[in-house]
Amino acid sequence: MEIFLKADTWLALLTLCFLEIVLGIDNIIFISIVSNKLPEELRQRARNTGLFLAMFVRIGFLLGITWIIGFKEPLFAVHDILPDWLIKFMGFHGDHDFSGRDLILGFGGLFLIAKSTMEINHEMEGEEGKGSTKKTAVPTLTATILQIILLDIIFSFDSILTAVGIVNEVLIMIMAVIVSIGVMMFFSGAISRFIQQHPSMEVLALGFLILIGFMLFIEALHYPVPKGYIYFAVAFSLLIELTNIRVVKKRKTEPVKLHKPFNEEEIEEAVGQVEVEPVYSKDLSYPIGKFEGKETYTPEELKVLISRIERLPAKLEAAVNDLSDEQLDTPYREGGWTLRQVVHHVSDSHMNAYVRLKWTITEDTPLIKAYNEKKWAETSETKLPVILSINLLRTLHTKWTKIFKALSAEELKKEFIHPDTQKRISVSKLIATYAWHGDHHLAHINYLRKRMGW
């Protein structure tokens, strides 16, 4: 440990950490793009797990540094694999040799070019299901982590060889690798979110990866390109794009306009039309929180609750009408129902609630019939288009709210008995429950769309 008492050691460590972080920029870009294909709740896990495992791969390479340096030794020359006539015809140099490092950089560069080109094509073509019958496989957490590790192996060759050229102590190299991976973990989330929020940045980042892939490929052919040129091109393009984002944002900002004073009718109409996006909780099962009922509700409160039930079918249709089949078959959380099942469940649940209301107002405290909502969500018709349930809800809610608005104060107090809990539930509480229930499942859809950037 005497080496840490020397100023040269700390200077070398700081220099190496800085270079490792700079050389890791392309890695962070790739990690951000591949992780954004996953559901939001899995992205940070994929990034951190992939980088954490990649750190051990890099440390393993450093511990076998002699073996890694040996990768620079020639394995074969062009004249070893191609006949002389073909070498002359194609204008190759027969003595041009390839090492293990060249092969790894070459295939890694080609992989980056192919992967980035496919991603750009995906961005240009748009979501599947719109004019295309071909379905794209949904990326898995494991596949994403493996991609991060494999690309880190390719990118790590430059950083390891840089480390060898700066310091001689393996311990210092390992410390620099740990610091650089820690920095990547810290910043990868912010970079991923920024790229997802600005689609043009994702295309630009993919362009960077194509450039880097091309650089790796030609470097494998022994035509090194000074990395300063690459980093300058990346920085200049990034500066232009950030300026463009700022200009577009500024143009979208509406200038402040004065308005004549509102009258009472205009205020009431505006309040009824404005939709404020809810603040979603971190609990994906209950994005707007669990239902909290009250013993009694005022006429004004019931009027608002009934209005929420009345407007639900239109809001539900707006939430799903532009989604592809692949998106509709995506679970709103890991282990949860798909969006298609959610829509069909809402119609099933509200049909049962409609019948419960009719029983309650026409009988004396009836014992209602419960149903197994999980099994209902798995029956064969839940694979049908969601528009069928939305049309059903549109008709059902028209009849439902017509009854609600005509109920007397005495009818609102009438109760039914739930067979599972034996609790008495009033009509007014049923109204509150299903106003929440509709918005609860609507939030499952809208929150997933927000997390996935749909």
XYZ file of C-alpha atoms in Angstrom:
454
model
C 0.000 0.000 0.000
C 3.042 2.271 -0.068
C 2.157 3.333 -3.599
C -0.814 5.340 -2.238
C 1.583 7.529 -0.279
C 2.989 8.883 -3.542
C 1.484 11.872 -5.342
C 2.204 10.229 -8.706
C -0.121 7.371 -7.826
C -3.097 9.663 -7.193
C -2.372 11.720 -10.295
C -2.245 8.557 -12.395
C -5.482 7.314 -10.802
C -7.327 10.595 -11.496
C -6.037 10.692 -15.075
C -7.022 7.089 -15.690
C -10.497 7.596 -14.141
C -11.076 10.585 -16.423
C -10.004 8.649 -19.531
C -12.102 5.615 -18.550
C -15.190 7.834 -18.157
C -14.585 9.572 -21.508
C -14.070 6.218 -23.238
C -17.313 5.009 -21.611
C -19.514 7.685 -23.206
C -20.342 5.473 -26.202
C -21.144 2.644 -23.797
C -23.601 4.822 -21.849
C -25.365 5.832 -25.093
C -25.826 2.203 -26.115
C -27.016 1.180 -22.625
C -29.543 4.045 -22.577
C -31.060 3.041 -25.907
C -31.365 -0.714 -25.280
C -32.707 -0.248 -21.733
C -35.422 2.175 -22.940
C -37.042 -0.729 -24.820
C -37.987 -2.302 -21.475
C -40.909 -1.307 -19.209
C -39.926 1.629 -17.012
C -39.853 -0.399 -13.805
C -37.183 -2.735 -15.279
C -34.877 -0.168 -16.899
C -32.775 0.842 -13.913
C -32.456 -2.809 -12.871
C -31.219 -3.763 -16.359
C -28.710 -0.890 -16.493
C -27.274 -1.453 -13.029
C -27.179 -5.258 -13.285
C -25.546 -5.167 -16.732
C -22.926 -2.620 -15.658
C -22.274 -4.384 -12.350
C -21.601 -7.696 -14.111
C -19.585 -5.924 -16.803
C -17.390 -4.446 -14.061
C -16.369 -7.947 -12.988
C -15.657 -8.846 -16.621
C -13.328 -5.848 -16.907
C -11.628 -6.698 -13.619
C -11.161 -10.255 -14.864
C -9.543 -8.906 -18.023
C -7.217 -6.738 -15.945
C -6.207 -9.675 -13.778
C -5.358 -11.521 -16.985
C -3.644 -8.490 -18.452
C -0.833 -10.515 -20.029
C -3.422 -12.599 -21.875
C -5.261 -9.454 -23.038
C -2.073 -7.843 -24.337
C -1.458 -11.056 -26.242
C -4.613 -10.300 -28.240
C -2.530 -7.749 -30.158
C -0.315 -10.515 -31.544
C -1.068 -11.417 -35.205
C -3.184 -14.540 -35.708
C -3.198 -14.730 -39.500
C -2.510 -12.649 -42.618
C -4.668 -12.060 -45.674
C -2.586 -14.402 -47.830
C -3.248 -17.177 -45.282
C -6.975 -17.283 -46.055
C -7.292 -15.879 -49.616
C -5.664 -17.106 -52.847
C -3.106 -14.828 -54.500
C -5.262 -14.193 -57.580
C -8.147 -12.939 -55.413
C -5.796 -10.731 -53.374
C -4.478 -9.139 -56.585
C -7.979 -8.791 -58.053
C -9.356 -7.018 -54.952
C -6.223 -4.929 -54.404
C -5.525 -6.249 -50.889
C -2.143 -6.342 -49.223
C -1.310 -9.993 -48.729
C 0.881 -9.270 -45.730
C -1.920 -7.469 -43.866
C -2.399 -9.414 -40.617
C -5.239 -9.654 -38.091
C -5.018 -10.094 -34.319
C -7.619 -11.220 -31.797
C -8.196 -7.571 -30.902
C -8.820 -6.728 -34.575
C -11.433 -9.467 -34.879
C -13.251 -8.381 -31.710
C -13.247 -4.706 -32.719
C -14.266 -5.540 -36.286
C -17.214 -7.767 -35.378
C -18.166 -5.385 -32.563
C -18.186 -2.469 -34.991
C -20.341 -4.374 -37.477
C -22.739 -5.332 -34.672
C -23.069 -1.686 -33.606
C -23.732 -0.577 -37.181
C -26.349 -3.308 -37.725
C -28.053 -2.785 -34.345
C -28.194 1.000 -34.696
C -29.471 0.789 -38.292
C -32.265 -1.571 -37.210
C -33.216 0.764 -34.352
C -33.325 3.776 -36.697
C -35.506 1.768 -39.083
C -37.822 0.958 -36.169
C -38.065 4.652 -35.270
C -38.798 5.623 -38.899
C -41.388 2.880 -39.469
C -43.211 3.614 -36.204
C -45.057 1.220 -33.908
C -45.992 -2.203 -35.146
C -49.612 -2.788 -35.977
C -50.031 0.403 -38.004
C -49.933 -0.690 -41.582
C -47.790 -3.700 -40.804
C -48.711 -7.244 -39.871
C -45.214 -8.151 -38.705
C -44.733 -8.355 -34.949
C -41.500 -7.494 -33.190
C -40.349 -9.554 -30.228
C -40.566 -7.654 -26.964
C -37.090 -7.386 -25.420
C -36.570 -9.244 -22.139
C -34.601 -8.184 -19.079
C -32.091 -11.021 -19.548
C -31.515 -10.274 -23.247
C -30.971 -6.591 -22.481
C -28.457 -7.347 -19.712
C -26.563 -9.710 -22.037
C -26.382 -7.006 -24.728
C -24.978 -4.541 -22.175
C -22.309 -7.035 -21.037
C -21.289 -8.051 -24.571
C -20.959 -4.470 -25.778
C -19.045 -3.539 -22.651
C -16.544 -6.296 -23.492
C -16.022 -4.716 -26.922
C -15.719 -1.195 -25.537
C -13.492 -2.331 -22.657
C -10.588 -3.305 -24.920
C -9.712 0.332 -25.599
C -10.027 1.285 -21.933
C -7.905 -1.664 -20.774
C -5.157 -0.972 -23.309
C -5.278 2.710 -22.296
C -4.849 1.696 -18.654
C -1.824 -0.457 -19.511
C -0.185 2.483 -21.253
C -0.627 4.847 -18.296
C 0.040 2.817 -15.145
C 1.791 -0.388 -14.219
C -0.140 -1.262 -11.054
C -3.152 -3.539 -11.658
C -4.760 -2.332 -8.400
C -4.910 1.240 -9.727
C -6.431 -0.011 -12.993
C -9.118 -1.919 -11.057
C -9.933 1.157 -8.946
C -10.293 3.267 -12.102
C -12.636 0.664 -13.630
C -14.807 0.606 -10.482
C -15.009 4.416 -10.444
C -15.889 4.622 -14.163
C -18.600 1.938 -13.850
C -20.008 3.799 -10.830
C -20.187 7.010 -12.864
C -21.931 5.142 -15.696
C -24.516 3.736 -13.235
C -25.123 7.209 -11.819
C -25.580 9.020 -15.131
C -27.112 6.276 -17.319
C -30.589 6.765 -15.793
C -30.638 10.513 -16.437
C -29.301 10.055 -19.973
C -31.890 7.316 -20.666
C -34.756 9.535 -19.502
C -33.472 12.481 -21.542
C -33.189 10.353 -24.698
C -36.686 8.932 -24.170
C -38.215 12.389 -23.698
C -36.613 13.681 -26.915
C -37.029 11.201 -29.829
C -34.691 13.266 -32.025
C -31.936 12.694 -29.450
C -32.435 8.931 -29.759
C -31.924 9.095 -33.529
C -28.845 11.285 -33.012
C -27.481 8.843 -30.426
C -28.012 5.963 -32.839
C -26.122 7.974 -35.448
C -23.265 8.313 -32.948
C -23.229 4.534 -32.491
C -23.062 3.980 -36.259
C -20.107 6.387 -36.371
C -18.420 4.610 -33.470
C -19.122 1.202 -35.037
C -17.540 2.354 -38.300
C -14.552 3.687 -36.358
C -14.104 0.319 -34.604
C -14.346 -1.533 -37.913
C -11.754 0.543 -39.758
C -9.515 0.452 -36.686
C -9.657 -3.349 -36.950
C -8.319 -2.908 -40.515
C -5.360 -0.930 -39.098
C -6.644 2.473 -40.199
C -6.799 4.248 -36.813
C -8.826 7.447 -36.602
C -7.824 9.968 -33.892
C -10.627 9.776 -31.320
C -10.464 13.522 -30.833
C -12.144 13.940 -34.232
C -14.927 11.542 -33.248
C -15.543 13.211 -29.887
C -15.546 16.646 -31.517
C -18.139 15.504 -34.090
C -20.287 14.009 -31.311
C -20.020 17.133 -29.134
C -20.767 19.491 -32.048
C -23.810 17.468 -33.182
C -25.068 17.275 -29.606
C -24.730 21.048 -29.194
C -26.707 21.653 -32.413
C -29.468 19.256 -31.344
C -29.743 20.761 -27.850
C -30.044 24.191 -29.466
C -32.746 22.837 -31.796
C -34.703 21.364 -28.850
C -34.544 24.722 -27.081
C -35.719 26.598 -30.186
C -38.642 24.199 -30.771
C -39.671 24.440 -27.117
C -39.580 28.217 -27.272
C -41.713 28.302 -30.427
C -44.324 26.084 -28.796
C -44.671 28.471 -25.864
C -47.819 30.497 -26.329
C -47.523 34.226 -25.619
C -49.604 35.499 -22.707
C -52.943 36.900 -23.862
C -55.378 38.933 -21.812
C -58.953 37.715 -21.644
C -62.128 39.477 -20.743
C -63.530 38.530 -17.305
C -65.314 35.156 -17.252
C -68.947 34.972 -16.271
C -70.290 32.228 -13.967
C -71.563 30.027 -16.841
C -68.166 30.084 -18.582
C -66.370 29.192 -15.345
C -68.688 26.241 -14.687
C -68.256 24.992 -18.272
C -64.468 25.336 -18.162
C -64.181 23.471 -14.845
C -66.252 20.615 -16.252
C -64.060 20.276 -19.358
C -60.543 20.631 -17.964
C -58.778 17.310 -17.460
C -55.832 17.461 -15.067
C -53.389 14.566 -15.343
C -53.291 12.759 -11.978
C -50.109 12.478 -9.963
C -49.275 8.777 -10.217
C -47.895 6.920 -7.222
C -44.927 4.533 -7.374
C -47.265 1.613 -6.613
C -48.061 0.329 -10.118
C -51.000 -1.688 -8.755
C -52.681 1.465 -7.438
C -51.354 4.388 -9.525
C -53.987 6.823 -8.160
C -54.080 5.261 -4.698
C -56.517 2.840 -3.089
C -60.219 3.646 -2.784
C -61.078 5.648 0.323
C -64.826 5.760 0.816
C -66.937 7.934 3.106
C -70.099 7.180 5.042
C -72.088 9.951 3.357
C -71.770 12.108 0.249
C -73.248 15.530 -0.442
C -75.384 16.079 -3.573
C -72.548 18.157 -5.054
C -70.031 15.342 -4.465
C -72.352 12.762 -6.015
C -72.867 14.997 -9.045
C -69.088 15.078 -9.644
C -68.784 11.295 -9.110
C -71.613 10.544 -11.544
C -69.984 12.856 -14.111
C -66.752 10.833 -13.832
C -68.655 7.601 -14.498
C -70.505 9.220 -17.417
C -67.293 10.378 -19.123
C -65.305 7.167 -18.572
C -66.141 5.355 -21.876
C -64.906 8.289 -23.994
C -61.734 8.662 -21.898
C -61.090 4.914 -22.060
C -61.508 4.908 -25.854
C -59.115 7.860 -26.201
C -56.548 5.987 -24.094
C -56.469 2.875 -26.304
C -57.677 3.836 -29.797
C -54.168 4.379 -31.218
C -52.501 1.384 -29.567
C -51.335 -1.594 -31.623
C -52.259 -5.183 -30.774
C -48.743 -5.679 -29.409
C -49.151 -2.701 -27.092
C -52.637 -3.791 -25.988
C -51.190 -7.187 -25.091
C -48.537 -5.576 -22.847
C -49.107 -5.976 -19.062
C -49.558 -2.678 -17.237
C -47.092 -3.992 -14.645
C -44.952 -7.090 -14.269
C -47.289 -10.003 -13.516
C -50.412 -7.892 -14.090
C -53.199 -7.952 -16.676
C -52.613 -6.797 -20.224
C -54.237 -3.532 -21.329
C -56.697 -5.593 -23.381
C -57.712 -7.545 -20.262
C -58.031 -4.302 -18.292
C -60.561 -2.851 -20.762
C -62.603 -6.069 -20.873
C -62.485 -6.271 -17.062
C -63.931 -2.757 -16.723
C -66.951 -3.730 -18.816
C -67.413 -6.976 -16.839
C -67.128 -5.192 -13.492
C -69.456 -2.352 -14.418
C -72.076 -4.746 -15.812
C -72.099 -6.502 -12.430
C -72.319 -3.147 -10.657
C -75.241 -2.096 -12.878
C -77.140 -5.260 -11.909
C -76.320 -4.688 -8.229
C -77.772 -1.181 -8.475
C -81.004 -2.491 -10.029
C -81.323 -5.154 -7.317
C -80.736 -2.595 -4.557
C -83.280 -0.017 -5.705
C -85.952 -2.625 -6.496
C -85.523 -4.959 -3.485
C -85.094 -4.723 0.251
C -81.369 -4.993 1.154
C -80.614 -7.863 -1.264
C -77.667 -10.256 -0.922
C -75.884 -9.741 -4.240
C -73.963 -12.345 -6.261
C -70.157 -11.958 -6.324
C -67.951 -13.072 -9.245
C -64.338 -14.253 -9.679
C -62.818 -11.284 -11.511
C -59.458 -13.031 -12.142
C -61.100 -15.976 -13.921
C -63.451 -13.650 -15.812
C -60.364 -11.815 -17.136
C -59.018 -15.083 -18.601
C -62.064 -16.285 -20.552
C -61.814 -16.539 -24.337
C -63.669 -13.313 -25.241
C -61.028 -11.208 -23.447
C -58.841 -11.747 -26.549
C -61.363 -9.873 -28.735
C -60.861 -6.240 -29.879
C -61.280 -3.757 -27.017
C -63.735 -1.634 -29.012
C -66.421 -4.238 -28.254
C -66.159 -3.592 -24.505
C -65.890 0.164 -25.050
C -69.111 0.175 -27.103
C -70.763 -1.914 -24.399
C -69.593 0.565 -21.740
C -70.873 3.502 -23.771
C -74.404 2.060 -23.784
C -74.186 0.725 -20.229
C -72.988 4.015 -18.732
C -75.693 5.965 -20.554
C -78.348 3.809 -18.842
C -76.399 3.680 -15.568
C -75.972 7.435 -15.173
C -79.595 8.008 -16.206
C -80.635 5.954 -13.165
C -78.086 7.681 -10.897
C -79.344 11.162 -11.777
C -82.957 10.208 -11.081
C -82.353 8.627 -7.652
C -84.044 10.192 -4.652
C -82.306 10.885 -1.349
C -83.952 7.770 0.129
C -82.868 5.556 -2.764
C -79.257 6.769 -2.404
C -79.315 5.445 1.166
C -80.581 1.984 0.183
C -78.055 -0.835 0.718
C -77.058 -4.274 -0.532
C -75.086 -6.991 1.267
C -71.821 -8.273 -0.205
C -71.580 -12.090 0.266
C -67.798 -12.150 0.838
C -67.632 -9.506 3.597
C -71.278 -9.452 4.747
C -70.950 -5.660 4.770
C -73.813 -3.345 3.855
C -72.948 -0.991 0.991
C -75.129 1.993 0.110
C -75.981 3.168 -3.384
C -74.074 6.415 -2.818
C -70.971 4.440 -1.841
C -71.410 2.239 -4.933
C -71.335 5.408 -7.055
C -68.114 6.561 -5.355
C -66.543 3.105 -5.668
C -67.101 2.823 -9.410
C -66.116 6.419 -10.132
C -62.782 5.467 -8.546
C -62.725 2.024 -10.201
C -62.992 3.429 -13.727
C -60.311 6.066 -13.138
C -58.142 3.432 -11.393
C -58.006 1.193 -14.494
C -57.791 4.185 -16.844
C -54.660 5.176 -14.902
C -53.197 1.688 -15.458
C -53.362 2.360 -19.209
C -52.271 6.006 -19.217
C -49.439 5.474 -16.737
C -48.039 2.580 -18.816
C -48.236 4.783 -21.926
C -46.359 7.520 -20.081
C -43.662 5.117 -18.854
C -43.240 3.504 -22.284
C -43.383 6.782 -24.203
C -46.372 5.647 -26.324
